[in-house]
Coordinates of C-alpha atoms in Angstrom, one line a residue:
Chain A
X1 CA 128.4 85.5 83.4
X2 CA 131.5 87.0 81.7
X3 CA 133.9 86.1 84.5
X4 CA 132.6 83.3 86.6
X5 CA 134.3 82.0 89.7
X6 CA 136.1 78.7 89.4
X7 CA 134.3 76.6 92.0
X8 CA 131.8 74.4 90.4
X9 CA 130.9 71.1 92.2
X10 CA 130.2 67.9 90.3
X11 CA 126.5 66.9 89.7
X12 CA 127.0 63.8 91.9
X13 CA 128.0 66.0 94.7
X14 CA 124.6 67.5 95.0
X15 CA 123.0 65.2 97.6
X16 CA 126.4 64.9 99.3
X17 CA 126.6 68.7 99.6
X18 CA 123.1 68.9 101.0
X19 CA 124.0 66.4 103.7
X20 CA 126.4 69.0 105.1
X21 CA 124.0 70.8 107.5
X22 CA 125.8 74.1 107.2
X23 CA 125.6 74.0 103.4
X24 CA 122.0 73.0 103.5
X25 CA 121.2 75.9 105.9
X26 CA 123.0 78.3 103.5
X27 CA 121.0 77.0 100.5
X28 CA 117.7 77.4 102.4
X29 CA 118.7 80.9 103.4
X30 CA 119.6 81.8 99.9
X31 CA 116.4 80.4 98.4
X32 CA 114.3 82.1 101.1
X33 CA 116.0 85.4 100.5
X34 CA 115.5 85.2 96.7
X35 CA 111.8 84.1 97.2
X36 CA 111.1 87.0 99.5
X37 CA 112.9 89.4 97.2
X38 CA 110.7 88.3 94.3
X39 CA 107.4 88.5 96.3
X40 CA 108.5 91.9 97.5
X41 CA 109.5 93.1 94.0
X42 CA 106.1 91.9 92.8
X43 CA 104.4 94.0 95.4
X44 CA 106.5 97.1 94.7
X45 CA 106.3 96.8 90.9
X46 CA 102.5 96.5 91.1
X47 CA 102.5 99.6 93.2
X48 CA 104.8 101.5 90.9
X49 CA 102.6 100.5 87.9
X50 CA 100.1 103.0 89.3
X51 CA 102.6 105.8 88.4
X52 CA 102.5 104.8 84.7
X53 CA 101.5 107.7 82.4
X54 CA 99.6 105.4 80.0
X55 CA 97.7 102.1 80.2
X56 CA 100.3 100.6 77.9
X57 CA 103.1 101.5 80.3
X58 CA 101.1 100.2 83.2
X59 CA 100.6 96.9 81.5
X60 CA 104.4 96.6 80.7
X61 CA 105.4 97.1 84.3
X62 CA 102.6 95.0 85.6
X63 CA 103.9 92.3 83.4
X64 CA 107.3 92.5 84.9
X65 CA 105.7 92.2 88.3
X66 CA 103.7 89.1 87.3
X67 CA 106.9 87.5 85.8
X68 CA 108.8 88.1 89.1
X69 CA 106.0 86.4 91.0
X70 CA 106.0 83.5 88.6
X71 CA 109.4 82.5 89.9
X72 CA 108.3 82.2 93.5
X73 CA 106.5 78.8 93.0
X74 CA 109.8 77.1 91.8
X75 CA 111.7 78.4 94.8
X76 CA 108.9 77.4 97.2
X77 CA 108.7 73.9 95.8
X78 CA 112.4 73.4 96.2
X79 CA 112.4 74.7 99.8
X80 CA 109.6 72.2 100.6
X81 CA 111.7 69.4 98.9
X82 CA 114.6 70.4 101.2
X83 CA 112.3 69.9 104.2
X84 CA 112.1 73.6 105.0
X85 CA 109.0 75.7 105.7
X86 CA 109.2 78.2 102.8
X87 CA 107.7 81.1 104.8
X88 CA 110.0 80.5 107.8
X89 CA 112.9 80.5 105.3
X90 CA 111.9 83.9 104.0
X91 CA 111.3 85.4 107.4
X92 CA 115.0 86.4 108.2
X93 CA 115.2 88.5 105.1
X94 CA 111.9 90.4 105.3
X95 CA 113.3 93.2 107.4
X96 CA 116.3 94.0 105.2
X97 CA 114.4 93.7 101.9
X98 CA 111.4 95.7 103.2
X99 CA 113.9 98.3 104.5
X100 CA 115.5 98.5 101.1
X101 CA 112.1 99.2 99.5
X102 CA 111.2 101.8 102.1
X103 CA 114.4 103.7 101.5
X104 CA 114.0 103.5 97.7
X105 CA 110.3 104.3 97.1
X106 CA 110.3 105.9 93.7
X107 CA 108.9 109.5 93.6
X108 CA 107.9 109.3 90.0
X109 CA 107.4 106.9 87.0
X110 CA 111.0 107.1 85.8
X111 CA 112.5 106.4 89.2
X112 CA 110.2 103.4 89.3
X113 CA 111.3 102.2 85.9
X114 CA 115.0 102.5 86.8
X115 CA 114.5 100.7 90.1
X116 CA 112.7 97.9 88.3
X117 CA 115.6 97.5 85.8
X118 CA 118.7 98.4 87.8
X119 CA 117.6 97.1 91.2
X120 CA 116.4 93.8 89.8
X121 CA 119.6 93.5 87.7
X122 CA 121.9 94.2 90.7
X123 CA 120.1 91.6 92.8
X124 CA 120.3 89.1 90.0
X125 CA 124.0 89.7 89.5
X126 CA 124.6 89.2 93.2
X127 CA 122.7 86.0 93.5
X128 CA 124.3 84.6 90.4
X129 CA 127.7 85.2 91.9
X130 CA 126.8 83.2 95.0
X131 CA 125.1 80.5 92.9
X132 CA 128.4 79.7 91.3
X133 CA 129.5 78.2 94.6
X134 CA 126.5 75.9 94.8
X135 CA 125.6 72.4 93.6
X136 CA 124.4 72.5 90.0
X137 CA 120.8 71.8 90.7
X138 CA 120.5 74.7 93.1
X139 CA 122.5 76.9 90.8
X140 CA 120.3 76.1 87.8
X141 CA 117.2 76.8 89.9
X142 CA 118.5 80.2 91.0
X143 CA 119.6 81.2 87.5
X144 CA 116.2 80.2 86.1
X145 CA 114.4 82.2 88.9
X146 CA 116.4 85.3 88.0
X147 CA 115.8 85.2 84.3
X148 CA 114.3 88.6 83.3
X149 CA 111.3 88.6 80.9
X150 CA 113.0 90.8 78.3
X151 CA 111.6 94.0 79.6
X152 CA 115.0 95.8 79.4
X153 CA 114.3 97.2 76.0
X154 CA 111.1 98.8 77.3
X155 CA 112.8 100.5 80.2
X156 CA 115.7 101.7 78.1
X157 CA 113.4 103.1 75.5
X158 CA 111.3 105.0 78.0
X159 CA 114.1 106.4 80.1
X160 CA 116.2 107.4 77.1
X161 CA 113.2 109.1 75.5
X162 CA 112.4 111.0 78.7
X163 CA 116.0 112.3 79.1
X164 CA 116.1 113.4 75.4
X165 CA 112.9 115.4 76.1
X166 CA 114.3 116.8 79.4
X167 CA 118.1 116.6 79.7
X168 CA 118.0 117.8 83.4
X169 CA 116.2 114.5 84.2
X170 CA 119.4 112.7 83.5
X171 CA 121.3 114.2 86.5
X172 CA 118.5 113.4 88.9
X173 CA 118.1 109.8 87.6
X174 CA 121.9 109.2 87.8
X175 CA 121.8 110.2 91.5
X176 CA 118.9 107.8 91.9
X177 CA 120.9 105.0 90.4
X178 CA 123.7 105.5 92.8
X179 CA 121.3 105.6 95.7
X180 CA 119.8 102.3 94.7
X181 CA 123.3 100.8 94.6
X182 CA 124.2 102.2 98.0
X183 CA 121.0 101.0 99.7
X184 CA 121.4 97.6 98.2
X185 CA 124.9 97.2 99.5
X186 CA 123.9 98.5 102.9
X187 CA 121.2 95.9 103.3
X188 CA 123.3 93.1 101.8
X189 CA 126.0 93.8 104.3
X190 CA 123.5 93.7 107.1
X191 CA 122.2 90.3 106.0
X192 CA 125.7 88.9 105.6
X193 CA 126.5 90.0 109.1
X194 CA 123.4 88.3 110.5
X195 CA 123.3 85.1 108.6
X196 CA 126.2 82.9 109.7
X197 CA 125.3 80.0 107.3
X198 CA 125.5 82.3 104.2
X199 CA 128.7 83.9 105.4
X200 CA 130.2 80.4 106.0
X201 CA 129.2 79.4 102.5
X202 CA 131.1 82.3 101.0
X203 CA 134.0 81.6 103.3
X204 CA 134.1 78.0 102.0
X205 CA 135.0 74.8 104.0
X206 CA 137.6 72.0 104.1
X207 CA 136.2 70.4 101.0
X208 CA 134.8 73.4 99.4
X209 CA 136.6 76.4 98.0
X210 CA 135.4 79.8 99.4
X211 CA 136.1 83.4 98.7
X212 CA 139.1 85.2 100.3
X213 CA 139.1 88.9 100.7
X214 CA 140.5 89.5 97.2
X215 CA 137.9 87.2 95.6
X216 CA 135.1 89.2 97.4
X217 CA 136.7 92.4 96.1
X218 CA 136.6 91.0 92.6
X219 CA 133.0 89.9 93.0
X220 CA 132.0 93.4 94.0
X221 CA 134.0 94.9 91.1
X222 CA 132.1 92.6 88.7
X223 CA 128.7 93.6 90.2
X224 CA 129.7 97.3 90.1
X225 CA 130.8 97.1 86.5
X226 CA 127.5 95.4 85.4
X227 CA 125.6 98.1 87.3
X228 CA 127.6 100.8 85.4
X229 CA 126.9 99.0 82.1
X230 CA 123.1 99.1 82.8
X231 CA 123.2 102.7 83.8
X232 CA 125.1 103.6 80.6
X233 CA 122.5 101.7 78.5
X234 CA 119.9 104.0 80.1
X235 CA 122.0 106.9 79.0
X236 CA 123.0 107.7 82.6
X237 CA 126.4 108.1 84.4
X238 CA 126.9 105.4 87.0
Chain B
X1 CA 77.2 76.5 82.5
X2 CA 74.1 74.6 83.7
X3 CA 71.6 76.4 81.5
X4 CA 73.4 77.7 78.4
X5 CA 71.6 79.8 75.8
X6 CA 70.7 78.1 72.5
X7 CA 72.7 80.3 70.1
X8 CA 75.9 78.7 69.0
X9 CA 77.3 79.5 65.6
X10 CA 79.0 76.9 63.5
X11 CA 82.9 77.1 63.5
X12 CA 82.9 78.0 59.8
X13 CA 80.8 81.0 60.6
X14 CA 83.6 82.6 62.6
X15 CA 85.2 84.7 59.8
X16 CA 81.8 85.3 58.4
X17 CA 80.6 86.6 61.7
X18 CA 83.6 88.9 62.0
X19 CA 82.9 90.4 58.6
X20 CA 79.8 91.9 60.2
X21 CA 81.2 95.2 61.4
X22 CA 78.7 95.5 64.2
X23 CA 79.5 92.0 65.5
X24 CA 83.2 92.7 65.2
X25 CA 82.9 96.0 67.1
X26 CA 81.0 94.1 69.9
X27 CA 83.7 91.4 70.1
X28 CA 86.4 94.1 70.3
X29 CA 84.4 95.8 73.0
X30 CA 84.0 92.6 75.0
X31 CA 87.6 91.6 74.8
X32 CA 88.7 95.1 75.7
X33 CA 86.4 95.1 78.7
X34 CA 87.6 91.7 79.9
X35 CA 91.3 92.7 79.4
X36 CA 90.9 96.0 81.4
X37 CA 88.9 94.1 84.0
X38 CA 91.8 91.7 84.4
X39 CA 94.5 94.4 84.5
X40 CA 92.5 96.3 87.1
X41 CA 91.8 93.1 89.1
X42 CA 95.6 92.5 89.1
X43 CA 96.2 96.0 90.4
X44 CA 93.6 95.7 93.2
X45 CA 94.5 92.2 94.3
X46 CA 98.2 93.2 94.5
X47 CA 97.0 96.2 96.7
X48 CA 94.7 94.0 98.8
X49 CA 97.6 91.5 99.4
X50 CA 99.1 94.1 101.7
X51 CA 96.2 93.6 104.1
X52 CA 97.2 89.9 104.4
X53 CA 97.8 88.9 108.1
X54 CA 100.7 86.4 107.2
X55 CA 103.2 86.1 104.4
X56 CA 101.5 82.8 103.3
X57 CA 98.2 84.6 102.9
X58 CA 100.0 87.4 101.0
X59 CA 101.5 85.0 98.6
X60 CA 98.2 83.2 98.0
X61 CA 96.4 86.4 97.0
X62 CA 99.4 87.7 95.0
X63 CA 99.3 84.5 93.1
X64 CA 95.6 85.2 92.2
X65 CA 96.7 88.6 91.0
X66 CA 99.5 87.1 88.8
X67 CA 97.1 84.6 87.4
X68 CA 94.6 87.3 86.4
X69 CA 97.4 89.2 84.7
X70 CA 98.5 86.1 82.8
X71 CA 95.2 86.1 80.9
X72 CA 95.8 89.6 79.5
X73 CA 98.3 88.6 76.9
X74 CA 95.9 86.2 75.2
X75 CA 93.2 88.9 75.0
X76 CA 95.7 91.4 73.8
X77 CA 97.0 89.1 71.0
X78 CA 93.5 88.5 69.8
X79 CA 92.7 92.2 69.7
X80 CA 95.7 92.8 67.6
X81 CA 94.8 89.9 65.3
X82 CA 91.4 91.6 64.9
X83 CA 93.1 94.8 63.8
X84 CA 92.3 96.7 66.9
X85 CA 94.6 98.7 69.2
X86 CA 94.2 96.8 72.4
X87 CA 94.6 99.8 74.6
X88 CA 92.1 101.8 72.7
X89 CA 89.7 98.8 73.0
X90 CA 90.1 98.9 76.8
X91 CA 89.6 102.6 77.1
X92 CA 85.8 102.8 77.1
X93 CA 85.6 100.5 80.1
X94 CA 88.2 102.1 82.3
X95 CA 85.8 104.6 83.9
X96 CA 83.2 102.0 84.9
X97 CA 85.7 99.4 86.1
X98 CA 87.7 102.0 88.0
X99 CA 84.5 103.3 89.6
X100 CA 83.5 99.8 90.6
X101 CA 86.8 99.4 92.4
X102 CA 86.7 102.8 94.0
X103 CA 83.3 102.0 95.4
X104 CA 84.3 98.6 96.7
X105 CA 87.7 99.2 98.3
X106 CA 88.0 96.5 101.0
X107 CA 88.4 97.9 104.5
X108 CA 90.0 94.7 105.7
X109 CA 91.6 91.5 104.7
X110 CA 88.3 89.5 104.7
X111 CA 86.5 92.0 102.5
X112 CA 89.4 91.8 100.1
X113 CA 89.2 88.0 100.0
X114 CA 85.5 88.0 99.4
X115 CA 85.8 90.6 96.7
X116 CA 88.5 88.5 95.0
X117 CA 86.4 85.4 95.0
X118 CA 82.8 86.7 94.7
X119 CA 83.6 89.8 92.5
X120 CA 85.8 87.7 90.1
X121 CA 83.1 85.0 90.0
X122 CA 80.3 87.4 89.1
X123 CA 82.3 89.0 86.3
X124 CA 83.2 85.6 85.0
X125 CA 79.6 84.4 85.0
X126 CA 78.5 87.5 83.2
X127 CA 81.1 87.3 80.5
X128 CA 80.5 83.5 80.0
X129 CA 76.8 84.3 79.5
X130 CA 77.6 86.8 76.7
X131 CA 80.3 84.4 75.3
X132 CA 77.5 81.9 74.5
X133 CA 76.3 84.3 71.7
X134 CA 79.7 84.5 70.0
X135 CA 81.7 82.5 67.4
X136 CA 83.4 79.5 68.9
X137 CA 86.9 80.8 68.8
X138 CA 86.1 84.0 70.6
X139 CA 84.0 82.1 73.1
X140 CA 86.8 79.6 73.8
X141 CA 89.2 82.5 74.3
X142 CA 86.9 84.2 76.8
X143 CA 86.2 81.0 78.7
X144 CA 90.0 80.3 78.9
X145 CA 90.7 83.9 80.1
X146 CA 88.2 83.5 82.9
X147 CA 89.5 80.2 84.3
X148 CA 90.2 80.7 87.9
X149 CA 93.4 79.3 89.3
X150 CA 91.8 77.1 91.9
X151 CA 92.1 79.6 94.7
X152 CA 88.5 79.2 95.8
X153 CA 89.4 76.7 98.5
X154 CA 91.9 79.1 100.0
X155 CA 89.3 81.9 100.3
X156 CA 86.5 79.6 101.6
X157 CA 88.8 78.2 104.2
X158 CA 90.0 81.6 105.4
X159 CA 86.6 83.2 105.5
X160 CA 84.8 80.2 107.1
X161 CA 87.6 80.1 109.8
X162 CA 87.2 83.8 110.6
X163 CA 83.4 83.6 110.9
X164 CA 83.8 80.6 113.2
X165 CA 86.2 82.6 115.4
X166 CA 84.0 85.7 115.4
X167 CA 80.3 85.0 114.3
X168 CA 79.5 88.8 114.2
X169 CA 81.8 89.0 111.2
X170 CA 79.3 86.9 109.2
X171 CA 76.7 89.7 109.2
X172 CA 79.1 92.4 108.1
X173 CA 80.6 90.2 105.3
X174 CA 77.1 89.2 104.0
X175 CA 76.3 92.9 103.6
X176 CA 79.6 93.4 101.8
X177 CA 78.7 90.6 99.4
X178 CA 75.4 92.3 98.6
X179 CA 77.2 95.6 98.1
X180 CA 79.6 94.0 95.6
X181 CA 76.7 92.6 93.6
X182 CA 74.9 96.0 93.6
X183 CA 77.9 97.9 92.5
X184 CA 78.7 95.4 89.7
X185 CA 75.1 95.6 88.4
X186 CA 75.2 99.4 88.5
X187 CA 78.4 99.6 86.5
X188 CA 77.3 96.9 84.1
X189 CA 74.1 98.8 83.3
X190 CA 76.1 102.0 82.7
X191 CA 78.3 100.2 80.2
X192 CA 75.4 98.5 78.4
X193 CA 73.7 101.9 78.1
X194 CA 76.8 103.5 76.5
X195 CA 78.1 100.8 74.3
X196 CA 75.7 100.3 71.4
X197 CA 77.7 97.5 69.7
X198 CA 77.5 95.3 72.9
X199 CA 73.8 96.0 73.4
X200 CA 73.1 95.2 69.7
X201 CA 75.0 91.9 70.1
X202 CA 72.7 91.0 73.0
X203 CA 69.6 92.1 71.0
X204 CA 70.7 89.9 68.1
X205 CA 70.3 90.5 64.3
X206 CA 68.5 89.2 61.3
X207 CA 70.8 86.1 61.1
X208 CA 71.6 85.9 64.7
X209 CA 69.4 85.1 67.6
X210 CA 69.4 87.7 70.5
X211 CA 68.0 88.0 73.9
X212 CA 64.5 89.2 74.5
X213 CA 63.5 90.7 77.8
X214 CA 62.5 87.3 79.2
X215 CA 65.9 85.8 78.2
X216 CA 67.7 88.8 79.8
X217 CA 65.7 88.1 83.0
X218 CA 66.7 84.5 83.0
X219 CA 70.4 85.4 82.5
X220 CA 70.3 87.7 85.5
X221 CA 68.6 84.9 87.5
X222 CA 71.4 82.5 86.7
X223 CA 74.0 85.0 87.6
X224 CA 72.2 85.8 90.9
X225 CA 71.9 82.1 91.7
X226 CA 75.6 81.5 91.1
X227 CA 76.4 84.5 93.3
X228 CA 74.2 83.1 96.1
X229 CA 75.8 79.7 95.8
X230 CA 79.3 81.3 96.2
X231 CA 78.1 83.3 99.2
X232 CA 76.7 80.2 100.8
X233 CA 80.0 78.3 100.2
X234 CA 81.6 81.1 102.2
X235 CA 79.1 80.5 105.0
X236 CA 77.3 83.8 104.2
X237 CA 73.7 84.6 103.4
X238 CA 73.4 86.1 99.9

């Protein structure tokens, strides 16, 4: 993170933090949301792989899918360790995440590539922002589960090549990127409105700093800037 | 393997064996076929995961898919090491493997589970039989790339439970298992007829023992017996 929020609890505070039932519920929510997000990303990437023009492209995107799925086990183990049923923890997020994917079903290979790269990147930025407010062990787990498998170069190479060959594609794909961002924000807002524990986490507590409105604004600015940087790497206007 | 063929070259013979262009072509064919088989199994398992009745079931079958895919990298690296283009090596097998999947698209979750377990098992038995005729390094690579991720128990548990709840299901699923076997043999025969290098490998050479008709018969008996054993573990007649 280039500009990371200040709150950063001491390692010894981990078990103490988790004794706070509200905090614990928020962590379970967050891990459940990320886990379902990865399962669902796996599913969609495997589906999008069928749009690949060559076997090599198909293998590259399938490999992104398999990497996403590889993170699920870590999250699941930690949920069990926290005494939660991992599948029950994922349940509250199924609707919003499924809805996001329904509304952003790629109509061709390039939309699929951009969604894989930009969509995944946005989600990762958002979870990393929240992770900064958590105990170090949870934070490290989240950061590890969001690590991308270095497929950015592949996507950038393919998208830039396609726009060079057909410049009109750039306009359509730029719109697509904005739509991905819009849909992600819509669904994130819905989740925030419904999940009290997560909202309380962001708001902070007596012993834990939270985010005031200005801080939330800065968080969204950072996420938007990172999104714009990714779009520009792809050769697209954000 | 309970009854493994006798041919088993010395480790030092590996590079010597690969200097034989016919042998080398056969190894490239075999690795290409297995790699495409795994990519394609990944694709189909990810698709079948959508039929899962619960999120837990979906995760279990998606995890089988991700494990299959994890083997592709090893095979691909070895193909590159042998100087082959991995994607060109897979190409000759796409049609037969795609055809197998088209003809065995599961119509429900249980057919999908049985296909994952029985279909994957059959393919692994077949490749392991052929691997016995190869240099040790290639053989070890093939055996490693066929290792299942211990999901058998999951499939056996689910299928047995479903048949207990609805005994009529057993008859339909037993037919399904026979159809999987029949389709696999049909496509395997087609590949054997088209790929001279693979057939020559099985036939042997001056310095390398091959399979006579009786040995081929015994190989198919072993594969059929292992198939029957798997069906019986599922509570189904083979």
